GROMACS .gro file of N, CA, C and O in nm:
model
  344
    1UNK      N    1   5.860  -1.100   0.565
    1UNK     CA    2   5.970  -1.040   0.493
    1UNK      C    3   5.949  -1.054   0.341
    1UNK      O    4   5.965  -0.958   0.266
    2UNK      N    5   5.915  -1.174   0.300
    2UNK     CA    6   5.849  -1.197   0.127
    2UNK      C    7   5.787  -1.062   0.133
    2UNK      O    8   5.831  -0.961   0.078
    3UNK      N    9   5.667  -1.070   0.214
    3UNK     CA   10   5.548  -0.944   0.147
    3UNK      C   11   5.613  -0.869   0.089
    3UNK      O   12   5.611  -0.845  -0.032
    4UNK      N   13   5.705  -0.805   0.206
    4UNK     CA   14   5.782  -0.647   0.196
    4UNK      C   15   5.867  -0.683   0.123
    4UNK      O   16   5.958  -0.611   0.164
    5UNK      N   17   5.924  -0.759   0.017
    5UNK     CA   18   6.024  -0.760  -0.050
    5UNK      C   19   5.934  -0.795  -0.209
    5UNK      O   20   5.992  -0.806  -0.317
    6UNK      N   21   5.798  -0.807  -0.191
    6UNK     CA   22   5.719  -0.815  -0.331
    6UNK      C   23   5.671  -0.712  -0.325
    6UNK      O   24   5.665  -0.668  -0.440
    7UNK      N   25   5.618  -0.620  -0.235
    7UNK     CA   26   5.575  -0.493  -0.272
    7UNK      C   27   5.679  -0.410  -0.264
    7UNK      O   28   5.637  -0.296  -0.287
    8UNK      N   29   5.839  -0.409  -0.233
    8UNK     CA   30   5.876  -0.299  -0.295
    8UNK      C   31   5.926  -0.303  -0.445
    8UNK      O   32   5.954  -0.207  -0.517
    9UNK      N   33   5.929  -0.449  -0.476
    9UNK     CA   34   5.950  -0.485  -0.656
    9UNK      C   35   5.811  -0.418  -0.701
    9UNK      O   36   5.846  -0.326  -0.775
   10UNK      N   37   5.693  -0.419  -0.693
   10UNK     CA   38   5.615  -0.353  -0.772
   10UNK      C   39   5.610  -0.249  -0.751
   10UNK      O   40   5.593  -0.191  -0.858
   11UNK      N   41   5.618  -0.138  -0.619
   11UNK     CA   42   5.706  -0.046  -0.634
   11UNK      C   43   5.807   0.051  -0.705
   11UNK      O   44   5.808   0.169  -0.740
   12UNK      N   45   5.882  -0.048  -0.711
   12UNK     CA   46   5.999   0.012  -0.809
   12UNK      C   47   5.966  -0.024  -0.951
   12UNK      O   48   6.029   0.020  -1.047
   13UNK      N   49   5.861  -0.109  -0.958
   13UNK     CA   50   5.800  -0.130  -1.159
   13UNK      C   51   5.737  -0.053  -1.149
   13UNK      O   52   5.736   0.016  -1.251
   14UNK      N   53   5.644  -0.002  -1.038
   14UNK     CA   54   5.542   0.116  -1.072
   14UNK      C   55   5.598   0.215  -1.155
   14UNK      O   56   5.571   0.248  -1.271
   15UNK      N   57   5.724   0.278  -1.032
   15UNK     CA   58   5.822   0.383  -1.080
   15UNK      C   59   5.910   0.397  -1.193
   15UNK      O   60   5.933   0.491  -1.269
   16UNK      N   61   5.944   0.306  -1.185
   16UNK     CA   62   5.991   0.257  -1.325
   16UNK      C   63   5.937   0.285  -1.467
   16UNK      O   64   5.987   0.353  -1.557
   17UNK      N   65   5.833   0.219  -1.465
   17UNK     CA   66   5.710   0.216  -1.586
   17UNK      C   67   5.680   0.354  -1.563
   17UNK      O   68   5.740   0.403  -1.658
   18UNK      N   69   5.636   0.437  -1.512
   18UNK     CA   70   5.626   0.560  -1.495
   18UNK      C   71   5.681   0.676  -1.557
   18UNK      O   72   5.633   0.774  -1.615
   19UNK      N   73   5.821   0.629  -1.519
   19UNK     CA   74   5.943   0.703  -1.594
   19UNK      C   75   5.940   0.701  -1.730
   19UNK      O   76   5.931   0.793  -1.812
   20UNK      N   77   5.948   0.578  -1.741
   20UNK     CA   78   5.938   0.532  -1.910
   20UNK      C   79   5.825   0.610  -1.976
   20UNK      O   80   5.839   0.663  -2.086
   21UNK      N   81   5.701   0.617  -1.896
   21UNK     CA   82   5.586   0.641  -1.993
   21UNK      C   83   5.629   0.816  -2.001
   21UNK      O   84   5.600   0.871  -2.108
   22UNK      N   85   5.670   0.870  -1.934
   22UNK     CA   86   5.717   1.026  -1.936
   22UNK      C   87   5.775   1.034  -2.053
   22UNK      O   88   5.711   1.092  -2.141
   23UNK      N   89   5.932   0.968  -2.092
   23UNK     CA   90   5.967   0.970  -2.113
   23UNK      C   91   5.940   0.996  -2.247
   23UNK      O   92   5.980   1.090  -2.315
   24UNK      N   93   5.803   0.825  -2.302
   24UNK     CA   94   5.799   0.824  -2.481
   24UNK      C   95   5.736   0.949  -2.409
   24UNK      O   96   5.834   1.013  -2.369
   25UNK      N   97   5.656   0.996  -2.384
   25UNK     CA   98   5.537   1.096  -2.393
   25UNK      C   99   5.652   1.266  -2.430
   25UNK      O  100   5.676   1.306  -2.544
   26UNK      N  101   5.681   1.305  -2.355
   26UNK     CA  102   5.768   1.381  -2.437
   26UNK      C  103   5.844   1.400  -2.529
   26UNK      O  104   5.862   1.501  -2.597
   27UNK      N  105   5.915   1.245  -2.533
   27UNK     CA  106   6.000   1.229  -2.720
   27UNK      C  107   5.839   1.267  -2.777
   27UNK      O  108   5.797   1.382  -2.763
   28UNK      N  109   5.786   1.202  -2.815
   28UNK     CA  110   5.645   1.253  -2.883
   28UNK      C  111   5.633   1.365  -2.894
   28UNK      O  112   5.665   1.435  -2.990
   29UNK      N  113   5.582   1.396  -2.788
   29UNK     CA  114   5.617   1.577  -2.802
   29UNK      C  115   5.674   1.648  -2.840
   29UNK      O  116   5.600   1.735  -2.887
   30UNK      N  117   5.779   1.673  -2.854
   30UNK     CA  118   5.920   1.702  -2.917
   30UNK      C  119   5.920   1.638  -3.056
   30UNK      O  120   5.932   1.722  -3.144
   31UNK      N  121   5.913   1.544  -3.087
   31UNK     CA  122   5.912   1.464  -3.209
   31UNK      C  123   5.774   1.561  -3.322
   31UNK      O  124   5.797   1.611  -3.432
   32UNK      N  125   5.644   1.560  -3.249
   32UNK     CA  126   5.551   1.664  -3.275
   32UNK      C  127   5.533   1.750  -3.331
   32UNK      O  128   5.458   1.764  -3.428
   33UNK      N  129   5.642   1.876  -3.244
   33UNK     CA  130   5.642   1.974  -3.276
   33UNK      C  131   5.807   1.965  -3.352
   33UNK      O  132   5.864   2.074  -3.344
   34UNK      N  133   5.850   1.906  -3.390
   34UNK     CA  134   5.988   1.887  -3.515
   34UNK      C  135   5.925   1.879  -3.633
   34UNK      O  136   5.958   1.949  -3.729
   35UNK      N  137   5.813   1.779  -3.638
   35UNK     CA  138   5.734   1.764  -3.775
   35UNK      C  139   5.651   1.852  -3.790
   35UNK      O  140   5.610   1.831  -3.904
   36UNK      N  141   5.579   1.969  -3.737
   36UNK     CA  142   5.543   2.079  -3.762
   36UNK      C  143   5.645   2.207  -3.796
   36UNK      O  144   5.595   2.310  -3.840
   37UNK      N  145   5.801   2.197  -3.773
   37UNK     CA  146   5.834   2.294  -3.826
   37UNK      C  147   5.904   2.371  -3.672
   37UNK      O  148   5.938   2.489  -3.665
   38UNK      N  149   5.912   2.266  -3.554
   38UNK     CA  150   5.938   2.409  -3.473
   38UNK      C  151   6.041   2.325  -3.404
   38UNK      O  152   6.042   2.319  -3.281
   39UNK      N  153   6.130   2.257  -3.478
   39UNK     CA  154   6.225   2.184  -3.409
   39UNK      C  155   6.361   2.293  -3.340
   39UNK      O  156   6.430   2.274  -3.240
   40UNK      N  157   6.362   2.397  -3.429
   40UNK     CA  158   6.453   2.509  -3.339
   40UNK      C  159   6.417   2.533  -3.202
   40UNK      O  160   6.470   2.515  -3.092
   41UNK      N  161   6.283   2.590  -3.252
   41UNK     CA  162   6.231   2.633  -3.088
   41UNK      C  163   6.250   2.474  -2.993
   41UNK      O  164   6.367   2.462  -2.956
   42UNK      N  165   6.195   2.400  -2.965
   42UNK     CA  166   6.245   2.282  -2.905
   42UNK      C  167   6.392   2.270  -2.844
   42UNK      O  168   6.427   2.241  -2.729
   43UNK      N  169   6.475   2.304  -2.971
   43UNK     CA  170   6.658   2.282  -2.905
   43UNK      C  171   6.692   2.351  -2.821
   43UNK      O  172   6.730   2.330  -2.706
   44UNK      N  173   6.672   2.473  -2.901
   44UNK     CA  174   6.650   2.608  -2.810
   44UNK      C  175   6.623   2.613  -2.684
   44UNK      O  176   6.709   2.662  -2.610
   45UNK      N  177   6.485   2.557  -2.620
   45UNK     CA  178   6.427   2.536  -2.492
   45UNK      C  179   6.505   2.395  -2.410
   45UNK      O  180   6.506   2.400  -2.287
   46UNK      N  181   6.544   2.319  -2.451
   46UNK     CA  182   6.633   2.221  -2.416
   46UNK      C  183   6.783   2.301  -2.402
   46UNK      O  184   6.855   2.258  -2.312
   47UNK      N  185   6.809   2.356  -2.442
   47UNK     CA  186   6.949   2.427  -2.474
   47UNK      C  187   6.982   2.499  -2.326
   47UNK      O  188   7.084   2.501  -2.256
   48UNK      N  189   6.831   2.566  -2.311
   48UNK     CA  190   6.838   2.684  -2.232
   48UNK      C  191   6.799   2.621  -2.080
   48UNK      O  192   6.844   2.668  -1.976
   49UNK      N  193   6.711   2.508  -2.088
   49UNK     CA  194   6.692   2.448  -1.970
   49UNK      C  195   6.840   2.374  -1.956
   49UNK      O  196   6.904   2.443  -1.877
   50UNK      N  197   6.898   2.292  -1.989
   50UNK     CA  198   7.043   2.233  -1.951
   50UNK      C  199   7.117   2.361  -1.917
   50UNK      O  200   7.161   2.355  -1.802
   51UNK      N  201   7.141   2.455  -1.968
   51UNK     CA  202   7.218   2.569  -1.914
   51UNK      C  203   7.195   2.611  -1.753
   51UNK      O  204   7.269   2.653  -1.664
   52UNK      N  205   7.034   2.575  -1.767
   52UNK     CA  206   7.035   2.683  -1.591
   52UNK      C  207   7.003   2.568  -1.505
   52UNK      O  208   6.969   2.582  -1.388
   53UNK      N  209   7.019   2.389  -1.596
   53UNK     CA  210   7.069   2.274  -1.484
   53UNK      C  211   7.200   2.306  -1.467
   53UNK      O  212   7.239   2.280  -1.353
   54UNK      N  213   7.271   2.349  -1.531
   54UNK     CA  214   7.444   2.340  -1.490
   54UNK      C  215   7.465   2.447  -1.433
   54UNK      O  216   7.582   2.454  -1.393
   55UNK      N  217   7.380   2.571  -1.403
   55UNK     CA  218   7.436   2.688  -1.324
   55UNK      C  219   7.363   2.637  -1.184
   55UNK      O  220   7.423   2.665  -1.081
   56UNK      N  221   7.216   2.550  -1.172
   56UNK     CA  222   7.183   2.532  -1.077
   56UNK      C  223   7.248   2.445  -0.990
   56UNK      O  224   7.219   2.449  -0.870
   57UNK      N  225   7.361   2.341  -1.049
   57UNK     CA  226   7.392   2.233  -0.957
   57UNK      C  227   7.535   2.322  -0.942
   57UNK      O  228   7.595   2.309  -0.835
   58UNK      N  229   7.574   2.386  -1.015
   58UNK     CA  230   7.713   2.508  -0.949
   58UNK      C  231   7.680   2.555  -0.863
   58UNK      O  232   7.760   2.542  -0.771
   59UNK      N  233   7.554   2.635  -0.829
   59UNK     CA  234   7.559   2.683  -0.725
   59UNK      C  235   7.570   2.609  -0.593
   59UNK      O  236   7.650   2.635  -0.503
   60UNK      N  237   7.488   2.521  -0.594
   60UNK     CA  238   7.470   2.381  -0.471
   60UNK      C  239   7.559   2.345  -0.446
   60UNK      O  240   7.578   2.317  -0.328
   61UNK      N  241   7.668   2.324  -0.546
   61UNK     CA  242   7.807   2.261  -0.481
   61UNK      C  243   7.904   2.356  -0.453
   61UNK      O  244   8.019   2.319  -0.430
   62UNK      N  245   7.863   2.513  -0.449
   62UNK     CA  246   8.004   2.595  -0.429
   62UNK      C  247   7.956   2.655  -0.258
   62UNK      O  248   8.020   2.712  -0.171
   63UNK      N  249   7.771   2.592  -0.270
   63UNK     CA  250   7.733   2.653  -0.133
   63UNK      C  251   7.732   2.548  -0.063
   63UNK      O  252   7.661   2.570   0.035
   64UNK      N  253   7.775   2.442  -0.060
   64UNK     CA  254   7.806   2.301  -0.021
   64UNK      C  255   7.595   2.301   0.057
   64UNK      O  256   7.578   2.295   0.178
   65UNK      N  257   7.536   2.305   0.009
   65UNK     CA  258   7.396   2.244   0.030
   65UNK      C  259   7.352   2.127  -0.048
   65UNK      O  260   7.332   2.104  -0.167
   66UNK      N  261   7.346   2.059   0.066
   66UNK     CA  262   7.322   1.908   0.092
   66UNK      C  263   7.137   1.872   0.069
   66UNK      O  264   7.075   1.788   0.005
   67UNK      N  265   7.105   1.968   0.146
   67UNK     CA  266   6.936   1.957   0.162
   67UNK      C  267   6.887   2.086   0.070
   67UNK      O  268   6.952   2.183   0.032
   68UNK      N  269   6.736   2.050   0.044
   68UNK     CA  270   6.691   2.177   0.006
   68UNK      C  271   6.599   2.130  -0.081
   68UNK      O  272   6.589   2.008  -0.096
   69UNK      N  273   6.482   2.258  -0.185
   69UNK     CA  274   6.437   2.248  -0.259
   69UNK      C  275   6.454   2.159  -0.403
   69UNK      O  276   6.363   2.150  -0.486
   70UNK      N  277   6.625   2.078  -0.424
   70UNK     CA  278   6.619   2.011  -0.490
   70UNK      C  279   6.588   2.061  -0.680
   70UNK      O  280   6.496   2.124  -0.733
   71UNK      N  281   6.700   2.004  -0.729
   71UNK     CA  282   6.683   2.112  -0.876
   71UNK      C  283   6.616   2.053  -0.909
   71UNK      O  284   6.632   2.066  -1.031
   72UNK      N  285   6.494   1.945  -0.889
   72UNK     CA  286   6.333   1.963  -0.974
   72UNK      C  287   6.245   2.050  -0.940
   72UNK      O  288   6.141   2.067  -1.004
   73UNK      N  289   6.287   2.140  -0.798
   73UNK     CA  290   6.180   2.236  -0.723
   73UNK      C  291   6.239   2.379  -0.805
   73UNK      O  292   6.179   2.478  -0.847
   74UNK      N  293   6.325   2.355  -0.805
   74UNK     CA  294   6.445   2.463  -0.913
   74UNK      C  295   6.415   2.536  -1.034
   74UNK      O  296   6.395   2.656  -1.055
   75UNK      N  297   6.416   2.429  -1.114
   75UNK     CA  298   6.360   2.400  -1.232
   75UNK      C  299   6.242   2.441  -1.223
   75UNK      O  300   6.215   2.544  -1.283
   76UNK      N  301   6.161   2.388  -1.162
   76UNK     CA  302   5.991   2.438  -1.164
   76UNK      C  303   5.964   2.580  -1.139
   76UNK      O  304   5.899   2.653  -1.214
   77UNK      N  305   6.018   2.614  -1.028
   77UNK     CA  306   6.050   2.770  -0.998
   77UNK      C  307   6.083   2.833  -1.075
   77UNK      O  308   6.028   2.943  -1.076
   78UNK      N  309   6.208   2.805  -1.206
   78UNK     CA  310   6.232   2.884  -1.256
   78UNK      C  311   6.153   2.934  -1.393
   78UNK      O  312   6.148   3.052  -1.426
   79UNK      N  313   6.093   2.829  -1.465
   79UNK     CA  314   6.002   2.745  -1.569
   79UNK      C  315   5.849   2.845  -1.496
   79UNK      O  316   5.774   2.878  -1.588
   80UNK      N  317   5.829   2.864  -1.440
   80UNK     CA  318   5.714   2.949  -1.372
   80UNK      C  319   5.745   3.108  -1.350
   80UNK      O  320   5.655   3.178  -1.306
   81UNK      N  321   5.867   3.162  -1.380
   81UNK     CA  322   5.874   3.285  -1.369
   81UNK      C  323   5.883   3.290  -1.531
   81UNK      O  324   5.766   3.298  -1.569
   82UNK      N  325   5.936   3.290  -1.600
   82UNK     CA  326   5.980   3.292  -1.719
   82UNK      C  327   5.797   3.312  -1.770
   82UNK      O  328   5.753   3.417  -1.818
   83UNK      N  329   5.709   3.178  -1.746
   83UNK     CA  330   5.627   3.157  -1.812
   83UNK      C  331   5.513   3.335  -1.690
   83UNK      O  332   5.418   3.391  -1.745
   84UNK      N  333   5.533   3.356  -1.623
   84UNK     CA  334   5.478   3.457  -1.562
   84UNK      C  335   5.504   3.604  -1.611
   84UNK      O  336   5.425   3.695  -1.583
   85UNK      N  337   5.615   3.622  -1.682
   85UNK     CA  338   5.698   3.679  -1.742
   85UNK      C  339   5.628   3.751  -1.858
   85UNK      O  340   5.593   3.868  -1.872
   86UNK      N  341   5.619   3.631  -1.942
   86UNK     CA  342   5.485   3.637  -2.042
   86UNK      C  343   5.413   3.737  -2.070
   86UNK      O  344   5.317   3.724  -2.146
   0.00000   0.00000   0.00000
């Protein structure tokens, strides 16, 4: 029972630390492209992605779906037409 209760703590530090490293890694990014001059475009794309998180989780809860593709499969889907679009 120890084992399984030390490997799911490193586990969850894996995941953890993981998150985090995403995390600086895009402030960076963002931070990046602010000091080059393109901090509009940035808000903008943040602006517009939170918009179609809040139309995506409206829809889920007015179609009461419980299961499914999940708004990171959502998101990706949608982030891939746009960029297909192009």
């Amino acid at each position: 029972m120890e084992t399984y209760l030390t490997f799911m703590l490193i586990r969850f530090g894996l995941i953890a630390g993981g998150l985090v490293v995403l995390g600086l890694i895009a402030f960076g990014v963002a931070l990046a492209l602010k000091r080059r001059g393109h901090g509009d475009r940035v808000r903008d794309g943040v602006a517009k992605a939170a918009r179609f998180a809040g139309r995506a989780l409206d829809d889920r809860r007015s179609t009461g779906a419980r299961r499914g593709g999940g708004l990171g499969s959502t998101l990706a889907r949608e982030a891939l037409r746009r960029v297909d679009r192009r």
